[in-house]
mmCIF file of C-alpha atoms in Angstrom:
data_model
loop_
_atom_site.group_PDB
_atom_site.id
_atom_site.type_symbol
_atom_site.label_atom_id
_atom_site.label_comp_id
_atom_site.label_asym_id
_atom_site.label_seq_id
_atom_site.Cartn_x
_atom_site.Cartn_y
_atom_site.Cartn_z
ATOM 1 C CA UNK A 165 -37.509 23.599 -16.749
ATOM 2 C CA UNK A 166 -35.898 25.030 -13.613
ATOM 3 C CA UNK A 167 -32.409 24.051 -12.424
ATOM 4 C CA UNK A 168 -33.911 22.194 -9.463
ATOM 5 C CA UNK A 169 -36.058 20.004 -11.674
ATOM 6 C CA UNK A 170 -33.087 19.312 -13.965
ATOM 7 C CA UNK A 171 -30.939 18.254 -11.019
ATOM 8 C CA UNK A 172 -33.667 15.951 -9.725
ATOM 9 C CA UNK A 173 -34.102 14.364 -13.142
ATOM 10 C CA UNK A 174 -30.349 13.759 -13.381
ATOM 11 C CA UNK A 175 -30.267 12.002 -10.000
ATOM 12 C CA UNK A 176 -33.238 9.862 -10.995
ATOM 13 C CA UNK A 177 -31.449 8.924 -14.213
ATOM 14 C CA UNK A 178 -28.328 8.018 -12.211
ATOM 15 C CA UNK A 179 -30.376 5.883 -9.826
ATOM 16 C CA UNK A 180 -31.920 3.936 -12.715
ATOM 17 C CA UNK A 181 -28.514 3.462 -14.340
ATOM 18 C CA UNK A 182 -27.033 2.151 -11.080
ATOM 19 C CA UNK A 183 -30.021 -0.187 -10.667
ATOM 20 C CA UNK A 184 -29.240 -1.581 -14.113
ATOM 21 C CA UNK A 185 -25.701 -2.303 -12.891
ATOM 22 C CA UNK A 186 -27.056 -3.883 -9.681
ATOM 23 C CA UNK A 187 -25.267 -1.296 -7.521
ATOM 24 C CA UNK A 188 -27.507 -1.093 -4.438
ATOM 25 C CA UNK A 189 -25.723 1.637 -2.524
ATOM 26 C CA UNK A 190 -25.396 4.067 -5.423
ATOM 27 C CA UNK A 191 -28.997 3.419 -6.499
ATOM 28 C CA UNK A 192 -30.289 4.204 -3.012
ATOM 29 C CA UNK A 193 -28.027 7.249 -2.632
ATOM 30 C CA UNK A 194 -29.033 8.805 -5.961
ATOM 31 C CA UNK A 195 -32.727 8.106 -5.404
ATOM 32 C CA UNK A 196 -32.572 9.524 -1.871
ATOM 33 C CA UNK A 197 -30.938 12.706 -3.206
ATOM 34 C CA UNK A 198 -33.653 13.084 -5.821
ATOM 35 C CA UNK A 199 -36.474 12.587 -3.281
ATOM 36 C CA UNK A 200 -34.825 14.968 -0.802
ATOM 37 C CA UNK A 201 -34.319 17.612 -3.490
ATOM 38 C CA UNK A 202 -37.927 17.356 -4.627
ATOM 39 C CA UNK A 203 -39.235 17.647 -1.080
ATOM 40 C CA UNK A 204 -37.375 20.920 -0.498
ATOM 41 C CA UNK A 205 -37.633 22.365 -3.992
ATOM 42 C CA UNK A 206 -39.757 24.976 -5.707
ATOM 43 C CA UNK A 207 -40.818 22.527 -8.409
ATOM 44 C CA UNK A 208 -44.549 22.759 -9.064
ATOM 45 C CA UNK A 209 -47.187 21.977 -11.622
ATOM 46 C CA UNK A 210 -46.332 19.975 -14.686
ATOM 47 C CA UNK A 211 -42.642 19.755 -13.826
ATOM 48 C CA UNK A 212 -43.406 18.207 -10.457
ATOM 49 C CA UNK A 213 -45.883 15.790 -12.021
ATOM 50 C CA UNK A 214 -43.259 14.659 -14.536
ATOM 51 C CA UNK A 215 -40.583 14.276 -11.853
ATOM 52 C CA UNK A 216 -42.935 12.224 -9.665
ATOM 53 C CA UNK A 217 -43.730 9.980 -12.640
ATOM 54 C CA UNK A 218 -39.998 9.429 -13.136
ATOM 55 C CA UNK A 219 -39.598 8.626 -9.448
ATOM 56 C CA UNK A 220 -42.297 5.976 -9.684
ATOM 57 C CA UNK A 221 -40.396 4.343 -12.535
ATOM 58 C CA UNK A 222 -37.168 4.517 -10.553
ATOM 59 C CA UNK A 223 -38.844 2.858 -7.562
ATOM 60 C CA UNK A 224 -39.982 0.044 -9.852
ATOM 61 C CA UNK A 225 -36.359 -0.467 -10.856
ATOM 62 C CA UNK A 226 -35.313 -0.399 -7.209
ATOM 63 C CA UNK A 227 -37.958 -2.920 -6.176
ATOM 64 C CA UNK A 228 -36.816 -5.195 -8.989
ATOM 65 C CA UNK A 229 -33.369 -5.569 -7.458
ATOM 66 C CA UNK A 230 -32.763 -8.955 -5.854
ATOM 67 C CA UNK A 231 -31.590 -7.712 -2.469
ATOM 68 C CA UNK A 232 -34.506 -5.291 -2.158
ATOM 69 C CA UNK A 233 -36.916 -8.120 -2.952
ATOM 70 C CA UNK A 234 -35.386 -10.163 -0.120
ATOM 71 C CA UNK A 235 -35.568 -7.308 2.363
ATOM 72 C CA UNK A 236 -38.911 -5.909 1.196
ATOM 73 C CA UNK A 237 -40.981 -8.662 -0.465
ATOM 74 C CA UNK A 238 -43.786 -6.169 -1.074
ATOM 75 C CA UNK A 239 -41.399 -3.506 -2.300
ATOM 76 C CA UNK A 240 -40.602 -0.017 -1.029
ATOM 77 C CA UNK A 241 -43.619 2.204 -1.471
ATOM 78 C CA UNK A 242 -43.420 5.678 -2.935
ATOM 79 C CA UNK A 243 -46.506 7.833 -2.545
ATOM 80 C CA UNK A 244 -46.750 11.209 -4.203
ATOM 81 C CA UNK A 245 -46.790 13.974 -1.644
ATOM 82 C CA UNK A 246 -45.011 11.811 0.943
ATOM 83 C CA UNK A 247 -41.500 12.352 -0.290
ATOM 84 C CA UNK A 248 -40.138 13.002 3.201
ATOM 85 C CA UNK A 249 -41.191 9.546 4.432
ATOM 86 C CA UNK A 250 -39.718 7.940 1.316
ATOM 87 C CA UNK A 251 -36.432 9.802 1.843
ATOM 88 C CA UNK A 252 -36.182 8.613 5.475
ATOM 89 C CA UNK A 253 -36.760 5.002 4.380
ATOM 90 C CA UNK A 254 -34.173 5.173 1.605
ATOM 91 C CA UNK A 255 -31.548 6.913 3.759
ATOM 92 C CA UNK A 256 -31.970 4.436 6.625
ATOM 93 C CA UNK A 257 -31.764 1.480 4.239
ATOM 94 C CA UNK A 258 -28.696 2.921 2.509
ATOM 95 C CA UNK A 259 -26.869 3.459 5.814
ATOM 96 C CA UNK A 260 -27.707 -0.022 7.136
ATOM 97 C CA UNK A 261 -26.658 -1.714 3.901
ATOM 98 C CA UNK A 262 -23.442 0.306 3.788
ATOM 99 C CA UNK A 263 -22.595 -0.696 7.352
ATOM 100 C CA UNK A 264 -23.362 -4.362 6.666
ATOM 101 C CA UNK A 265 -21.307 -4.371 3.470
ATOM 102 C CA UNK A 266 -18.369 -2.705 5.231
ATOM 103 C CA UNK A 267 -18.457 -5.329 7.993
ATOM 104 C CA UNK A 268 -18.607 -8.078 5.387
ATOM 105 C CA UNK A 269 -15.692 -6.522 3.515
ATOM 106 C CA UNK A 270 -13.593 -6.332 6.685
ATOM 107 C CA UNK A 271 -14.425 -9.937 7.542
ATOM 108 C CA UNK A 272 -13.354 -11.092 4.073
ATOM 109 C CA UNK A 273 -10.138 -9.061 4.327
ATOM 110 C CA UNK A 274 -9.308 -10.543 7.745
ATOM 111 C CA UNK A 275 -9.900 -14.039 6.403
ATOM 112 C CA UNK A 276 -7.754 -13.305 3.354
ATOM 113 C CA UNK A 277 -4.886 -11.971 5.492
ATOM 114 C CA UNK A 278 -5.178 -14.982 7.815
ATOM 115 C CA UNK A 279 -4.740 -17.296 4.816
ATOM 116 C CA UNK A 280 -1.710 -15.254 3.713
ATOM 117 C CA UNK A 281 -0.127 -15.499 7.179
ATOM 118 C CA UNK A 282 -0.684 -19.262 7.259
ATOM 119 C CA UNK A 283 1.000 -19.673 3.884
ATOM 120 C CA UNK A 284 3.981 -17.484 4.796
ATOM 121 C CA UNK A 285 4.537 -19.464 7.988
ATOM 122 C CA UNK A 286 4.158 -22.737 6.080
ATOM 123 C CA UNK A 287 6.741 -21.599 3.513
ATOM 124 C CA UNK A 288 9.188 -20.677 6.261
ATOM 125 C CA UNK A 289 8.759 -24.040 7.957
ATOM 126 C CA UNK A 290 9.363 -25.880 4.686
ATOM 127 C CA UNK A 291 12.604 -23.947 4.145
ATOM 128 C CA UNK A 292 13.742 -24.785 7.687
ATOM 129 C CA UNK A 293 13.119 -28.466 6.937
ATOM 130 C CA UNK A 294 15.272 -28.225 3.836
ATOM 131 C CA UNK A 295 12.369 -28.223 1.383
ATOM 132 C CA UNK A 296 13.502 -24.935 -0.122
ATOM 133 C CA UNK A 297 11.896 -25.357 -3.539
ATOM 134 C CA UNK A 298 8.421 -25.945 -2.082
ATOM 135 C CA UNK A 299 8.794 -23.047 0.322
ATOM 136 C CA UNK A 300 9.924 -20.702 -2.450
ATOM 137 C CA UNK A 301 6.953 -21.761 -4.597
ATOM 138 C CA UNK A 302 4.554 -20.679 -1.843
ATOM 139 C CA UNK A 303 6.352 -17.356 -1.424
ATOM 140 C CA UNK A 304 6.168 -16.713 -5.176
ATOM 141 C CA UNK A 305 2.449 -17.476 -5.339
ATOM 142 C CA UNK A 306 1.806 -15.176 -2.377
ATOM 143 C CA UNK A 307 3.760 -12.344 -4.009
ATOM 144 C CA UNK A 308 1.878 -12.766 -7.288
ATOM 145 C CA UNK A 309 -1.589 -13.103 -5.734
ATOM 146 C CA UNK A 310 -1.450 -10.518 -2.920
ATOM 147 C CA UNK A 311 -0.158 -7.628 -5.011
ATOM 148 C CA UNK A 312 -2.310 -5.172 -3.031
ATOM 149 C CA UNK A 313 -0.628 -5.890 0.311
ATOM 150 C CA UNK A 314 1.918 -3.167 1.068
ATOM 151 C CA UNK A 315 5.306 -4.397 2.206
ATOM 152 C CA UNK A 316 4.658 -8.050 1.347
ATOM 153 C CA UNK A 317 7.714 -8.426 -0.889
ATOM 154 C CA UNK A 318 9.937 -6.933 1.823
ATOM 155 C CA UNK A 319 8.421 -9.375 4.303
ATOM 156 C CA UNK A 320 9.068 -12.351 2.004
ATOM 157 C CA UNK A 321 12.612 -11.126 1.383
ATOM 158 C CA UNK A 322 13.320 -10.960 5.116
ATOM 159 C CA UNK A 323 11.848 -14.442 5.648
ATOM 160 C CA UNK A 324 14.126 -15.794 2.921
ATOM 161 C CA UNK A 325 17.089 -14.054 4.561
ATOM 162 C CA UNK A 326 16.260 -15.679 7.895
ATOM 163 C CA UNK A 327 15.974 -18.989 6.059
ATOM 164 C CA UNK A 328 19.524 -18.648 4.759
ATOM 165 C CA UNK A 329 18.590 -17.783 1.171
ATOM 166 C CA UNK A 330 20.030 -14.288 0.580
ATOM 167 C CA UNK A 331 20.284 -14.702 -3.213
ATOM 168 C CA UNK A 332 16.575 -15.501 -3.440
ATOM 169 C CA UNK A 333 15.785 -12.660 -1.040
ATOM 170 C CA UNK A 334 17.387 -10.082 -3.338
ATOM 171 C CA UNK A 335 14.675 -10.647 -5.970
ATOM 172 C CA UNK A 336 11.909 -9.706 -3.544
ATOM 173 C CA UNK A 337 13.718 -6.687 -2.148
ATOM 174 C CA UNK A 338 14.170 -5.420 -5.715
ATOM 175 C CA UNK A 339 10.456 -5.936 -6.391
ATOM 176 C CA UNK A 340 9.627 -4.022 -3.221
ATOM 177 C CA UNK A 341 11.862 -1.114 -4.226
ATOM 178 C CA UNK A 342 10.372 -1.062 -7.728
ATOM 179 C CA UNK A 343 6.967 -0.508 -6.112
ATOM 180 C CA UNK A 344 8.121 1.947 -3.451
ATOM 181 C CA UNK A 345 11.633 3.343 -3.746
ATOM 182 C CA UNK A 346 11.692 4.579 -0.132
ATOM 183 C CA UNK A 347 10.842 1.228 1.475
ATOM 184 C CA UNK A 348 13.290 1.239 4.383
ATOM 185 C CA UNK A 349 12.877 -2.475 5.120
ATOM 186 C CA UNK A 350 13.672 -3.326 1.495
ATOM 187 C CA UNK A 351 16.770 -1.105 1.498
ATOM 188 C CA UNK A 352 18.057 -2.637 4.736
ATOM 189 C CA UNK A 353 17.228 -6.115 3.494
ATOM 190 C CA UNK A 354 18.988 -5.897 0.147
ATOM 191 C CA UNK A 355 22.106 -4.440 1.788
ATOM 192 C CA UNK A 356 22.162 -7.320 4.279
ATOM 193 C CA UNK A 357 21.567 -9.861 1.502
ATOM 194 C CA UNK A 358 24.486 -8.584 -0.575
ATOM 195 C CA UNK A 359 26.717 -8.594 2.518
ATOM 196 C CA UNK A 360 25.705 -12.179 3.252
ATOM 197 C CA UNK A 361 26.583 -13.123 -0.318
ATOM 198 C CA UNK A 362 29.947 -11.397 -0.015
ATOM 199 C CA UNK A 363 29.070 -9.069 -2.903
ATOM 200 C CA UNK A 364 30.497 -5.933 -1.335
ATOM 201 C CA UNK A 365 30.455 -3.836 -4.512
ATOM 202 C CA UNK A 366 26.704 -4.380 -4.828
ATOM 203 C CA UNK A 367 26.284 -3.803 -1.099
ATOM 204 C CA UNK A 368 28.020 -0.441 -1.410
ATOM 205 C CA UNK A 369 25.818 0.562 -4.342
ATOM 206 C CA UNK A 370 22.732 -0.521 -2.398
ATOM 207 C CA UNK A 371 23.811 1.608 0.572
ATOM 208 C CA UNK A 372 24.376 4.629 -1.667
ATOM 209 C CA UNK A 373 20.952 4.121 -3.229
ATOM 210 C CA UNK A 374 19.420 3.989 0.254
ATOM 211 C CA UNK A 375 21.215 7.212 1.157
ATOM 212 C CA UNK A 376 19.828 8.911 -1.948
ATOM 213 C CA UNK A 377 16.301 7.736 -1.159
ATOM 214 C CA UNK A 378 16.260 7.935 2.635
ATOM 215 C CA UNK A 379 18.951 10.473 3.417
ATOM 216 C CA UNK A 380 22.503 10.069 4.698
ATOM 217 C CA UNK A 381 21.816 8.769 8.194
ATOM 218 C CA UNK A 382 24.565 7.970 10.683
ATOM 219 C CA UNK A 383 23.684 4.262 10.434
ATOM 220 C CA UNK A 384 23.979 4.164 6.633
ATOM 221 C CA UNK A 385 27.214 6.143 6.555
ATOM 222 C CA UNK A 386 28.768 3.819 9.128
ATOM 223 C CA UNK A 387 27.599 0.785 7.171
ATOM 224 C CA UNK A 388 29.125 2.213 3.990
ATOM 225 C CA UNK A 389 32.372 2.842 5.867
ATOM 226 C CA UNK A 390 32.466 -0.789 7.053
ATOM 227 C CA UNK A 391 31.643 -2.167 3.606
ATOM 228 C CA UNK A 392 34.311 0.088 2.103
ATOM 229 C CA UNK A 393 36.892 -1.401 4.460
ATOM 230 C CA UNK A 394 35.901 -4.845 3.156
ATOM 231 C CA UNK A 395 36.327 -3.511 -0.393
ATOM 232 C CA UNK A 396 39.685 -1.944 0.557
ATOM 233 C CA UNK A 397 38.363 1.416 -0.606
ATOM 234 C CA UNK A 398 40.213 3.315 2.109
ATOM 235 C CA UNK A 399 39.197 6.790 0.938
ATOM 236 C CA UNK A 400 35.478 6.011 1.004
ATOM 237 C CA UNK A 401 35.815 4.234 4.334
ATOM 238 C CA UNK A 402 37.668 7.219 5.796
ATOM 239 C CA UNK A 403 35.290 9.838 4.388
ATOM 240 C CA UNK A 404 32.168 8.128 5.693
ATOM 241 C CA UNK A 405 33.635 7.286 9.077
ATOM 242 C CA UNK A 406 34.744 10.917 9.494
ATOM 243 C CA UNK A 407 31.254 12.071 8.477
ATOM 244 C CA UNK A 408 29.803 9.866 11.208
ATOM 245 C CA UNK A 409 32.186 11.324 13.790
ATOM 246 C CA UNK A 410 31.208 14.851 12.785
ATOM 247 C CA UNK A 411 27.637 13.975 13.723
ATOM 248 C CA UNK A 412 28.484 11.803 16.682
ATOM 249 C CA UNK A 413 32.019 12.169 18.090
ATOM 250 C CA UNK A 414 31.343 9.294 20.507
ATOM 251 C CA UNK A 415 30.741 6.690 17.810
ATOM 252 C CA UNK A 416 33.384 4.093 18.705
ATOM 253 C CA UNK A 417 32.980 2.052 15.507
ATOM 254 C CA UNK A 418 33.580 5.081 13.300
ATOM 255 C CA UNK A 419 36.600 6.117 15.352
ATOM 256 C CA UNK A 420 38.029 2.611 15.019
ATOM 257 C CA UNK A 421 37.655 2.704 11.221
ATOM 258 C CA UNK A 422 39.344 6.101 11.000
ATOM 259 C CA UNK A 423 42.312 4.820 13.018
ATOM 260 C CA UNK A 424 42.439 1.671 10.912
ATOM 261 C CA UNK A 425 42.468 3.335 7.485
ATOM 262 C CA UNK A 426 44.241 6.611 8.256
ATOM 263 C CA UNK A 427 47.764 5.145 7.952
ATOM 264 C CA UNK A 428 46.816 3.575 4.601
ATOM 265 C CA UNK A 429 45.805 6.987 3.253
ATOM 266 C CA UNK A 430 48.261 9.371 4.913
ATOM 267 C CA UNK A 431 51.100 6.993 5.738
ATOM 268 C CA UNK A 432 53.009 6.997 8.996
ATOM 269 C CA UNK A 433 54.195 10.563 8.417
ATOM 270 C CA UNK A 434 50.652 11.858 8.611
ATOM 271 C CA UNK A 435 50.763 13.022 5.003
ATOM 272 C CA UNK A 436 48.597 11.556 2.281
ATOM 273 C CA UNK A 437 50.269 8.602 0.594
ATOM 274 C CA UNK A 438 50.796 8.956 -3.117
ATOM 275 C CA UNK A 439 49.662 5.383 -3.688
ATOM 276 C CA UNK A 440 46.213 5.767 -2.247
ATOM 277 C CA UNK A 441 44.915 8.330 -4.711
ATOM 278 C CA UNK A 442 42.833 11.417 -3.946
ATOM 279 C CA UNK A 443 40.314 11.352 -1.136
ATOM 280 C CA UNK A 444 36.757 11.529 -2.490
ATOM 281 C CA UNK A 445 34.807 13.841 -0.226
ATOM 282 C CA UNK A 446 31.410 12.569 -1.377
ATOM 283 C CA UNK A 447 29.502 12.592 1.863
#
């Protein structure tokens, strides 16, 4: 048997297997490939006769599929010697079915996302009304059901933040970061949540984690400097504020922090105070 005949037989076998699994598109694609290959091949004699017999069996399988019976009550005809016409029919049907299925898929996805949006808005409204438990239940169900929606946990976390529930928001920001460690919205959200809770140590660690994942931006360094002031970590506040000024000498907030903490580190004499400990140049 030639390579061409072997390839055709393999595609016919695939088509029949896909028909058994009720996979319309793959059945049509494999059968169309087999027909097309036969039409342009150098398969003759007994090999061609055997391949054509296999094609007839494959067409019987195809015509037995429910959707094909609806579209073609009399079945799709395959006539030996007219492989080109059969290929055109199969290819056209495959393309039309693929287009219809894609449109149907998009319509289902739009409907699914619309339901998600309605539920998220409903949850937010319940929280605003003081029905926090019911709102949180809806958020949890959405997070568990729509696991394929990118950024959903960050979105829920931000909605909880806006609803005045930073502790509950932290859970969703952590989930978001577990899925995608460079989720900028999740990093910003968890930092804000910890700040709102007054947990400045955790806020500082969250900022440092964001800097490791996203890079040491001017915004993050300034935020770490501000949080460090709250923590009374004068060295870290100074180091990060100075790092900001090196990038942007006109940053008024950073300049203010430097002026605020400098006397606590160096004392009024301008020399480093012995009480403050060594400056950690970790930027």
